[in-house]
PDB file of C-alpha atoms and ligand atoms in Angstrom:
ATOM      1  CA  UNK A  24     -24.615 -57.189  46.130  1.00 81.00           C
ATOM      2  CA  UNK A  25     -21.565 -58.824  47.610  1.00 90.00           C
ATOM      3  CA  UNK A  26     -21.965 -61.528  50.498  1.00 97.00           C
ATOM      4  CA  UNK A  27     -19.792 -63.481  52.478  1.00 98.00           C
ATOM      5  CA  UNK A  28     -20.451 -67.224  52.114  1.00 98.00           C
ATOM      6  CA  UNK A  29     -20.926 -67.731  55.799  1.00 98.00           C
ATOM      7  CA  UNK A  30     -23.196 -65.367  57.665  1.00 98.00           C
ATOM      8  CA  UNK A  31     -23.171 -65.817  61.613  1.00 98.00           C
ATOM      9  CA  UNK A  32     -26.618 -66.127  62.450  1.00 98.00           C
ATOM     10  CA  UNK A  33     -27.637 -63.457  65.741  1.00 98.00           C
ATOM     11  CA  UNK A  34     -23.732 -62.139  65.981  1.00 98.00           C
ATOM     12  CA  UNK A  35     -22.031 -64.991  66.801  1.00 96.00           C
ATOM     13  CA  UNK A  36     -24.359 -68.222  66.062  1.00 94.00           C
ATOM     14  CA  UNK A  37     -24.605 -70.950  68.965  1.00 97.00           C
ATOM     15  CA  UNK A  38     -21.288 -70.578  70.760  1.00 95.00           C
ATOM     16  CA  UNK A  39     -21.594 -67.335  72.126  1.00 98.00           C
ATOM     17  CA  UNK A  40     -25.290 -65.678  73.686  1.00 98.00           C
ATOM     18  CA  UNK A  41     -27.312 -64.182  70.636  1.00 98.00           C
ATOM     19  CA  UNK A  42     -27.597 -60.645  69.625  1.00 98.00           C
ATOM     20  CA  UNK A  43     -24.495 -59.340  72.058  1.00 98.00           C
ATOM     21  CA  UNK A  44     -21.307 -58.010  71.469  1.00 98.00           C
ATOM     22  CA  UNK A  45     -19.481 -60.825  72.305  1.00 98.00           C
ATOM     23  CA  UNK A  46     -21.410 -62.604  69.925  1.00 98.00           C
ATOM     24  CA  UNK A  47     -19.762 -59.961  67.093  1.00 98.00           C
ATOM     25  CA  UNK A  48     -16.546 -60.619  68.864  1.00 98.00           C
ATOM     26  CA  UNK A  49     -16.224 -64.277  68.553  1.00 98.00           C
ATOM     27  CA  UNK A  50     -17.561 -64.470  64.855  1.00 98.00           C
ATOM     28  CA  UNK A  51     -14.507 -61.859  64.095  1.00 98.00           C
ATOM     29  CA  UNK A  52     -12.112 -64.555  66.171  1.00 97.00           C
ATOM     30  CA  UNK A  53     -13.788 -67.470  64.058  1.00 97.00           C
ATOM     31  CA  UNK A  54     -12.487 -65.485  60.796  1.00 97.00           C
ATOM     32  CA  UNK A  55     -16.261 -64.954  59.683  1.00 97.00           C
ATOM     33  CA  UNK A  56     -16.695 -61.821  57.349  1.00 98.00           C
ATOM     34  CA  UNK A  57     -20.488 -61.137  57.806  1.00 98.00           C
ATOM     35  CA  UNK A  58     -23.147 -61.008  60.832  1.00 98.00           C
ATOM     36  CA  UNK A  59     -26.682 -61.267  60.938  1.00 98.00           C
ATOM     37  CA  UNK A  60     -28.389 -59.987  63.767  1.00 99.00           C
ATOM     38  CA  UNK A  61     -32.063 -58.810  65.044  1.00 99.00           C
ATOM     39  CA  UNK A  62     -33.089 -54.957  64.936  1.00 99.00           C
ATOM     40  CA  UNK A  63     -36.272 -54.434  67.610  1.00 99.00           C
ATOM     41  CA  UNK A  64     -37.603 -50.702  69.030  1.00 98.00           C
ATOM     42  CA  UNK A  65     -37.571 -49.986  72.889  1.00 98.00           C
ATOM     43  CA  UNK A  66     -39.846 -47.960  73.530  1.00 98.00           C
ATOM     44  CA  UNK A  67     -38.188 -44.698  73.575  1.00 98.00           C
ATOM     45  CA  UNK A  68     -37.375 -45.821  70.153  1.00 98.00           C
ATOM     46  CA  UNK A  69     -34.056 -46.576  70.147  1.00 98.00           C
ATOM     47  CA  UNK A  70     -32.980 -49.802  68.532  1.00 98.00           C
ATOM     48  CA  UNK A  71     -31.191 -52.369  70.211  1.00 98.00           C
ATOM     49  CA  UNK A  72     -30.078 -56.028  69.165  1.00 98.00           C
ATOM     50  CA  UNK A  73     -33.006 -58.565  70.270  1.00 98.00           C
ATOM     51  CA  UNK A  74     -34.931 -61.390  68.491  1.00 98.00           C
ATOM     52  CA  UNK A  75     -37.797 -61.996  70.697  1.00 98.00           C
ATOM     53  CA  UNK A  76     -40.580 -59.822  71.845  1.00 98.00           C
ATOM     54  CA  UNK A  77     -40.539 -60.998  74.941  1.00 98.00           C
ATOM     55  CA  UNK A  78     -37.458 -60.478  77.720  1.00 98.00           C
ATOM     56  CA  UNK A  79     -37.227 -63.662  79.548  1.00 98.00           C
ATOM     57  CA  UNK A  80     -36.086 -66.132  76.826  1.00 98.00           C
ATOM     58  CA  UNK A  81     -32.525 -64.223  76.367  1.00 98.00           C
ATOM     59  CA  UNK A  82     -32.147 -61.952  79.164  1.00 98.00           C
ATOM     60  CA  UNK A  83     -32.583 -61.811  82.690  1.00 98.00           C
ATOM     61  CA  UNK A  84     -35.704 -59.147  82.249  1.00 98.00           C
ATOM     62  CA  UNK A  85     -39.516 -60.072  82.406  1.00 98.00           C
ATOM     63  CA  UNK A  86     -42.164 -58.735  80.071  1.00 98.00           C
ATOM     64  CA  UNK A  87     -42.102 -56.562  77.032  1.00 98.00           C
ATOM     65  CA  UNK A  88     -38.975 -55.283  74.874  1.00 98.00           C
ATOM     66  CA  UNK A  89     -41.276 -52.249  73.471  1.00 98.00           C
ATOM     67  CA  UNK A  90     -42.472 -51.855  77.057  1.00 98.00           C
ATOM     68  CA  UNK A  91     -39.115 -50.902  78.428  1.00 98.00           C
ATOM     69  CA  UNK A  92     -36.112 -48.021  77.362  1.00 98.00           C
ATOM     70  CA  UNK A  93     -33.271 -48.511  75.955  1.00 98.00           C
ATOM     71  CA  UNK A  94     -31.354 -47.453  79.032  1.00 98.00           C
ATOM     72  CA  UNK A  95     -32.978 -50.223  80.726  1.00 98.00           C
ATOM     73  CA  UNK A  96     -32.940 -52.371  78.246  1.00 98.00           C
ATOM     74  CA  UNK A  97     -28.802 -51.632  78.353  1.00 97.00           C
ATOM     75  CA  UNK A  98     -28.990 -52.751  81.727  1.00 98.00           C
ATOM     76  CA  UNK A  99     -30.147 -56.454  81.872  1.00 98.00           C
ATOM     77  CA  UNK A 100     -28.087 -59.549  81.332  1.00 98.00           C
ATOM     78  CA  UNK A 101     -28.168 -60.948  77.973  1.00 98.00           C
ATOM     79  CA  UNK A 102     -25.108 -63.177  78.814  1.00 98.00           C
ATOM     80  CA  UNK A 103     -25.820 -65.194  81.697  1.00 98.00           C
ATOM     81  CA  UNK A 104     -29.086 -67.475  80.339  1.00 97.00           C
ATOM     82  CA  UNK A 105     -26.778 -68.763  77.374  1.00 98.00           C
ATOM     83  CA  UNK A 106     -23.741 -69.405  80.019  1.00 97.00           C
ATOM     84  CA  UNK A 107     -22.368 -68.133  83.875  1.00 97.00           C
ATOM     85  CA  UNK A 108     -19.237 -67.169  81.628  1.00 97.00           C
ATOM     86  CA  UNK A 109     -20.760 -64.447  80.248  1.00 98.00           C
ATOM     87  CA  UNK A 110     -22.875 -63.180  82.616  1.00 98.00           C
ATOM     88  CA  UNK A 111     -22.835 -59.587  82.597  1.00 97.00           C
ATOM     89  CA  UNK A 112     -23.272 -58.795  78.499  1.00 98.00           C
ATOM     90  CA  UNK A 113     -25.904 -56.460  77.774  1.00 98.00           C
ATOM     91  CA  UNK A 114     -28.616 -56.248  75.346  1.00 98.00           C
ATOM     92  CA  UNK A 115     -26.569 -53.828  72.995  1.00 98.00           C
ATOM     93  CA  UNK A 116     -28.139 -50.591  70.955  1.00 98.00           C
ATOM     94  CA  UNK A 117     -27.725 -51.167  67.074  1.00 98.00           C
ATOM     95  CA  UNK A 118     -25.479 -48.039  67.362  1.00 98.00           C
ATOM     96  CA  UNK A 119     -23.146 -50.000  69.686  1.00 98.00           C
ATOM     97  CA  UNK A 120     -23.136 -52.959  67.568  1.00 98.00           C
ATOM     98  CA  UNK A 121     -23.040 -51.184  64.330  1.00 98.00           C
ATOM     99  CA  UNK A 122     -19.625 -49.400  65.661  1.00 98.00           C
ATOM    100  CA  UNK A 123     -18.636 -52.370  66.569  1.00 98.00           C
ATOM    101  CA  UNK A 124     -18.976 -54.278  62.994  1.00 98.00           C
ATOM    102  CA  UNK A 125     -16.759 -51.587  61.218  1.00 98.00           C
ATOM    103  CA  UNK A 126     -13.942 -51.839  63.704  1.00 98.00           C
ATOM    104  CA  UNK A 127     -14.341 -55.654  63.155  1.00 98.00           C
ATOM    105  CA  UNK A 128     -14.863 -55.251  59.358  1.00 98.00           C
ATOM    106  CA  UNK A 129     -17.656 -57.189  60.005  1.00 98.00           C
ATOM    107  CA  UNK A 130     -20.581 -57.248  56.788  1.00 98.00           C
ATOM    108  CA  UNK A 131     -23.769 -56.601  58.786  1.00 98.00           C
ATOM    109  CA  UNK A 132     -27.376 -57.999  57.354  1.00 98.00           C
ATOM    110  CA  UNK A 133     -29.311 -55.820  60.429  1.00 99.00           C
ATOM    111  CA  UNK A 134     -32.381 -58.045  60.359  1.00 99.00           C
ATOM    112  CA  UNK A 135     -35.420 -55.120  60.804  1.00 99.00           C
ATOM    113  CA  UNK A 136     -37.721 -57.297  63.592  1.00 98.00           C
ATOM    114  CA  UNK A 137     -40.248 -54.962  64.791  1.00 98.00           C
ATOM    115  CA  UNK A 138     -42.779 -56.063  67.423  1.00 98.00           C
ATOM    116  CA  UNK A 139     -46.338 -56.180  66.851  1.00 97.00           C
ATOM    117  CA  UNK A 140     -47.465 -52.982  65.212  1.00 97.00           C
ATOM    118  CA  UNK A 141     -44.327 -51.099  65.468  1.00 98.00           C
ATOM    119  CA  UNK A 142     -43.241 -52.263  61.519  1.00 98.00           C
ATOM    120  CA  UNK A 143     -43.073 -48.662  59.984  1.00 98.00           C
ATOM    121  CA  UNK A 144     -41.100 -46.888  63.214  1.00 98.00           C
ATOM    122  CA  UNK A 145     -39.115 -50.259  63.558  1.00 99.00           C
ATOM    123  CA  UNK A 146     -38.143 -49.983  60.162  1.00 98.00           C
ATOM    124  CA  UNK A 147     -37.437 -45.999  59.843  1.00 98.00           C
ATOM    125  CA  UNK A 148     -35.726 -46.371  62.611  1.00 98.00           C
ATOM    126  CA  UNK A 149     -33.231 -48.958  61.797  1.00 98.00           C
ATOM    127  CA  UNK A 150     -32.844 -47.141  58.433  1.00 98.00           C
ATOM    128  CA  UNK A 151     -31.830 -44.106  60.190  1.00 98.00           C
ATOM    129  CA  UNK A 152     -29.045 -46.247  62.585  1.00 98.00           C
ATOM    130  CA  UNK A 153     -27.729 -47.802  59.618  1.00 98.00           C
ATOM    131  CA  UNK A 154     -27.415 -44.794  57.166  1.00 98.00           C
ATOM    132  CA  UNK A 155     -25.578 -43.130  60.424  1.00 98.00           C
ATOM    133  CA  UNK A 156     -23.243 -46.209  60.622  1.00 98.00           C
ATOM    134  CA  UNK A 157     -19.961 -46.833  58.250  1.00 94.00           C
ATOM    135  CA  UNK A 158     -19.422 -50.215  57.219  1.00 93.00           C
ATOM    136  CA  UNK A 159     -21.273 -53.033  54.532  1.00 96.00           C
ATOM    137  CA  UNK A 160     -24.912 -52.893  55.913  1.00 98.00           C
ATOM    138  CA  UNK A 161     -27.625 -55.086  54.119  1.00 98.00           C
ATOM    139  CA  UNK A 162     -30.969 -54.289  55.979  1.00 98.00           C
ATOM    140  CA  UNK A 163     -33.479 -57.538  55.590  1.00 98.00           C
ATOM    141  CA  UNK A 164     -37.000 -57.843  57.327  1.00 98.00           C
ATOM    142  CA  UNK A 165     -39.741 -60.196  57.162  1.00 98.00           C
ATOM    143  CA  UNK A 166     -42.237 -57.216  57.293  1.00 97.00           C
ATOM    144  CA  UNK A 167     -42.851 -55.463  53.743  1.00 96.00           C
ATOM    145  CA  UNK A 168     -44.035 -52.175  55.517  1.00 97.00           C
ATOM    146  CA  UNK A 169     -40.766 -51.943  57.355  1.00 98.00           C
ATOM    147  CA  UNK A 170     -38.537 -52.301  54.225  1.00 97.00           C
ATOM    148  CA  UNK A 171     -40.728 -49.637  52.923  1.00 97.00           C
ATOM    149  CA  UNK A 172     -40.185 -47.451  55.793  1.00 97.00           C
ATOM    150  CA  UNK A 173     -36.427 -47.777  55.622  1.00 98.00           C
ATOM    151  CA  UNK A 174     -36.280 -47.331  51.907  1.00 97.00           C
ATOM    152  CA  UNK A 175     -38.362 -43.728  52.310  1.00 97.00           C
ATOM    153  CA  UNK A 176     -36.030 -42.806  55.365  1.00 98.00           C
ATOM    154  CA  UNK A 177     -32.916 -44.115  53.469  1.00 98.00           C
ATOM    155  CA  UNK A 178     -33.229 -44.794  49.884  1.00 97.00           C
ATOM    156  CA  UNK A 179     -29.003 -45.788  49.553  1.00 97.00           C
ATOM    157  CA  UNK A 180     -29.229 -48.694  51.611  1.00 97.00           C
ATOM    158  CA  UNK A 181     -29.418 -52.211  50.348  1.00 97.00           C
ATOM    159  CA  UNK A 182     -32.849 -54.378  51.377  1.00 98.00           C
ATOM    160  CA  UNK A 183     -33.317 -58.124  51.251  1.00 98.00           C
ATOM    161  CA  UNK A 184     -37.059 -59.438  52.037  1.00 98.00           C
ATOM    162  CA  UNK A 185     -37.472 -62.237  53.945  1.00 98.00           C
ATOM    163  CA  UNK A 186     -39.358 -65.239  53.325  1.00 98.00           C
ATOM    164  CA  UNK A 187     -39.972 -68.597  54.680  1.00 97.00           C
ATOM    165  CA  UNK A 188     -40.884 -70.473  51.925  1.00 96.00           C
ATOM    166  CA  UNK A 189     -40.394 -69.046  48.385  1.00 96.00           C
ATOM    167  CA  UNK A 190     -43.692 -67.363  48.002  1.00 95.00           C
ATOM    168  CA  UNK A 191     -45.481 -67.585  43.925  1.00 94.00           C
ATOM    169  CA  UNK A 192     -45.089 -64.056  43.725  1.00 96.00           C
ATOM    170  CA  UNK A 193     -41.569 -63.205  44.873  1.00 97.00           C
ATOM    171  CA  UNK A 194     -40.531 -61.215  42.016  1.00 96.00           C
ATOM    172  CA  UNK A 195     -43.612 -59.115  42.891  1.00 96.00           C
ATOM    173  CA  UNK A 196     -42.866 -58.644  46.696  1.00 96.00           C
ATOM    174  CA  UNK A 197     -39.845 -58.009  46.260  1.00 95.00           C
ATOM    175  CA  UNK A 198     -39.901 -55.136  43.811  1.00 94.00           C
ATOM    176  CA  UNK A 199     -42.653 -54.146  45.764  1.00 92.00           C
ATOM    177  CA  UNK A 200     -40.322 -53.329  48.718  1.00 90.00           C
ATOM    178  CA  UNK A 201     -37.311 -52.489  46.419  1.00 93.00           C
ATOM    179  CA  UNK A 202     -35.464 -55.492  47.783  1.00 97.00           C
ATOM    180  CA  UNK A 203     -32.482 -56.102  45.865  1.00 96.00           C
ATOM    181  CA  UNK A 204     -32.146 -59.418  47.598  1.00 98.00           C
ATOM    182  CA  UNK A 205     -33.867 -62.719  49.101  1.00 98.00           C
ATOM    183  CA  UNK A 206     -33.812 -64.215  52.618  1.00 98.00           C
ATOM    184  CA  UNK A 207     -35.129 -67.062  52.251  1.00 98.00           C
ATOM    185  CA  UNK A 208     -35.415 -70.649  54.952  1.00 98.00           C
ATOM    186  CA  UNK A 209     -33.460 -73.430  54.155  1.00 98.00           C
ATOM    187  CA  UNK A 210     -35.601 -76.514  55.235  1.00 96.00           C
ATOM    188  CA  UNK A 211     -38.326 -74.558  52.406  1.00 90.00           C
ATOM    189  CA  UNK A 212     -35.751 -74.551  49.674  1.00 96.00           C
ATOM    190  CA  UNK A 213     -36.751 -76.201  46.052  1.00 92.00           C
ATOM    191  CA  UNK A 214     -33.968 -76.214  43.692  1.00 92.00           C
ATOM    192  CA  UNK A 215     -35.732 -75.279  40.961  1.00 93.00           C
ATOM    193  CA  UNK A 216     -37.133 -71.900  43.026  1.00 92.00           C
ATOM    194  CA  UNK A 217     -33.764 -71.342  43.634  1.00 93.00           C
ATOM    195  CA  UNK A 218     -32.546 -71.187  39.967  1.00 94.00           C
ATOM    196  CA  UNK A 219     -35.806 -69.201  39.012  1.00 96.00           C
ATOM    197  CA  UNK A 220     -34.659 -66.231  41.491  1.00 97.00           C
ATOM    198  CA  UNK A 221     -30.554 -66.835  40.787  1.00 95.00           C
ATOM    199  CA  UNK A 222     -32.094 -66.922  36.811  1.00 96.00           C
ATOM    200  CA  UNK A 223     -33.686 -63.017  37.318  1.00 96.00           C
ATOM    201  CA  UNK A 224     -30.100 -61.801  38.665  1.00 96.00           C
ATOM    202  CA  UNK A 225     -31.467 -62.032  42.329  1.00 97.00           C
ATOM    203  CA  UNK A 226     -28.544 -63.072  45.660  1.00 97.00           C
ATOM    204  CA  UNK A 227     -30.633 -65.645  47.323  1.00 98.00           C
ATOM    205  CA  UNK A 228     -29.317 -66.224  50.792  1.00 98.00           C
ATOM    206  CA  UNK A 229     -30.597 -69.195  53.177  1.00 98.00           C
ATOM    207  CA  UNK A 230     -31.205 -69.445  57.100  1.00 98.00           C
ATOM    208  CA  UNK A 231     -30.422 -71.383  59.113  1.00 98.00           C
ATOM    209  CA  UNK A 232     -27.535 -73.952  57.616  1.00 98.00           C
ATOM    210  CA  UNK A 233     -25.552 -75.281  60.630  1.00 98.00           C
ATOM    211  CA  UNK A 234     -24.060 -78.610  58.790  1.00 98.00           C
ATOM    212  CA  UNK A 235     -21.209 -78.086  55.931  1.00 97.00           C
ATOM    213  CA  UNK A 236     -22.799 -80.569  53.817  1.00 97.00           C
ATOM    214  CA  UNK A 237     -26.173 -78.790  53.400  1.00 98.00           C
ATOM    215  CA  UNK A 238     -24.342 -75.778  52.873  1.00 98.00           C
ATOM    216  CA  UNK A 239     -22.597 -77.149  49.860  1.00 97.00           C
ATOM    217  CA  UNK A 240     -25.751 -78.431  48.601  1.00 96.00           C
ATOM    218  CA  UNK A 241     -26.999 -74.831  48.876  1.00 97.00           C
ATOM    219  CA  UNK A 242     -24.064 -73.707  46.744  1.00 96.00           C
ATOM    220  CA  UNK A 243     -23.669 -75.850  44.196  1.00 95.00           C
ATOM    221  CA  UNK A 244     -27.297 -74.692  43.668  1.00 94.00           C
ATOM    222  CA  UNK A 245     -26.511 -71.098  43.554  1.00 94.00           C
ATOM    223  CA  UNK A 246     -27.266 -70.024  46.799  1.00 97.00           C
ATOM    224  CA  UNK A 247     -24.823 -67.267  47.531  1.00 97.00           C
ATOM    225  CA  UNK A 248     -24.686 -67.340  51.604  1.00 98.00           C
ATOM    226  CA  UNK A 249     -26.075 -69.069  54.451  1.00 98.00           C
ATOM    227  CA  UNK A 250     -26.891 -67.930  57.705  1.00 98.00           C
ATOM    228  CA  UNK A 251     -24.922 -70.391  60.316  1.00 98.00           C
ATOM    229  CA  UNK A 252     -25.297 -71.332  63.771  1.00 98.00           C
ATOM    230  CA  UNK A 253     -22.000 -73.035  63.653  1.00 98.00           C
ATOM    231  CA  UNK A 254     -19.519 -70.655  61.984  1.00 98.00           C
ATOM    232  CA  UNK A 255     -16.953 -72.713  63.892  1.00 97.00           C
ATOM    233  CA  UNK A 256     -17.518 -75.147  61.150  1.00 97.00           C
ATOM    234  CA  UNK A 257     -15.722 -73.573  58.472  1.00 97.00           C
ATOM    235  CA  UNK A 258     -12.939 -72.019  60.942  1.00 93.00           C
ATOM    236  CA  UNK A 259      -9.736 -72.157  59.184  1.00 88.00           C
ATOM    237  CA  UNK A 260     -11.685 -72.324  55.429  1.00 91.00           C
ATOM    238  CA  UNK A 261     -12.579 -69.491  53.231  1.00 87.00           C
ATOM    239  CA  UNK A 262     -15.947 -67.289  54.648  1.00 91.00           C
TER     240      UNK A 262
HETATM  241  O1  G3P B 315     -32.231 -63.249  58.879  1.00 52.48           O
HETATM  242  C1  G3P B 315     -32.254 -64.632  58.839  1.00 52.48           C
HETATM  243  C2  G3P B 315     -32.841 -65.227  60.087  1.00 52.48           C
HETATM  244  O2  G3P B 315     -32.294 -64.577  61.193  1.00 52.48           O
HETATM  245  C3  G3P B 315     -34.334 -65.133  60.135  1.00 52.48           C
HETATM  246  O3  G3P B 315     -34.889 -65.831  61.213  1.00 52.48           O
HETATM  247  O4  G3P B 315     -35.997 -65.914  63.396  1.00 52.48           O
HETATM  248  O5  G3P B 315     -33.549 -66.216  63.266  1.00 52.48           O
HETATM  249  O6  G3P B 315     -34.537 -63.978  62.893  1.00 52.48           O
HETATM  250  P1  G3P B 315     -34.730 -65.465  62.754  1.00 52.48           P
HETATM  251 MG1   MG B 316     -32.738 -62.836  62.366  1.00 52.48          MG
END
């Protein structure tokens, strides 16, 4: 598997309002190659770009993502809590933000986040969005049973599990959900859990890096990527 170095974290990390369009637009303008973002159902099913459960942190909604359609989901401002200058972004559909990545020839990691519950659909779902989508797509989820899902519902597409800490049995979960990569925090790292998964042929990507130095650290321990609030950091440098 092939990642950029520098991964925006939600679209466009901290300079832009997470999990929007804009946010894909400004990481393109910062010269960043790849995108992470957050996957969730509405409850007609539809996927759209969101990392909490919950409306009123992000958006100018109240209440329940899975509560609500997609078509109203579309509606709500997902601009305006971050800053007045972009009031008026939406919450976008992973099919919107998917089309978006290949015109930007933006690498997407589509992070699966289902809300309570919802882990299989969430992740068949996604799978289905994805497989549907051109572009590089790496789908990554905290949740075992939604990797699962997607694999069943799209076999071809290439899974990362997600970890906080580097759990004992890594190797396990992760051919347990077929991932051919690992997610895994930052702040959690031990260098020596690092080399054991770079050792067994594994990508080991780390969230969330938003100082250069730590990111070198990562490297020069053979951590492929980072996730990054701050892809402004490394404007003008190789992503
Ligand atoms: O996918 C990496 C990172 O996004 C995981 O944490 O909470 O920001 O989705 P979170
Ligand atoms: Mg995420």
């Amino acid at each position: 598997m092939i990642y950029p170095r520098i991964i925006a974290h939600r679209c466009g990390g901290a300079l832009a309002p997470e999990n929007t369009l804009a946010g894909l637009r400004l990481a393109a303008r910062l010269g960043c190659r790849g995108v992470e973002f957050d996957a969730m159902l509405a409850a007609d099913g539809v996927p759209v770009l969101i990392h909490d459960e919950t409306l009123e942190r992000t958006t100018s909604g109240r209440g329940d993502v899975a509560a609500m359609s997609s078509a109203q989901l579309v509606q709500l401002d997902a601009g305006r809590r971050h800053h007045p200058s972009f009031a008026g972004e939406s919450v976008p559909t992973l099919e919107a933000a998917l089309r978006l990545c290949a015109e930007l020839g933006l690498w997407a990691n589509v992070e699966i986040k289902p809300s309570a519950g919802q882990d299989l659909a969430t992740g068949d779902a996604v799978a289905r969005h994805a497989a549907a989508a051109s572009g590089r797509i790496v789908l990554s989820s905290f949740s075992p049973e939604a990797l699962g899902a997607a694999a069943a519902e799209a076999p071809q597409l290439r899974r990362a599990l997600l970890v906080e800490a580097i759990p004992a049995d890594w190797r396990e979960r992760m051919l347990a959900s077929g991932a051919l990569a690992l997610h895994a925090s930052a702040r959690a790292l031990h260098a020596e859990e690092a080399q054991a998964v770079r050792a067994a042929g594994f990508p080991l990507a780390c969230y969330t890096v938003n100082r250069r130095d730590d990111a070198e650290r990562l490297f020069a321990q053979g951590v492929v990527a980072v996730f990054s609030d701050r892809p402004d950091l490394w404007q003008g440098s190789e992503m």
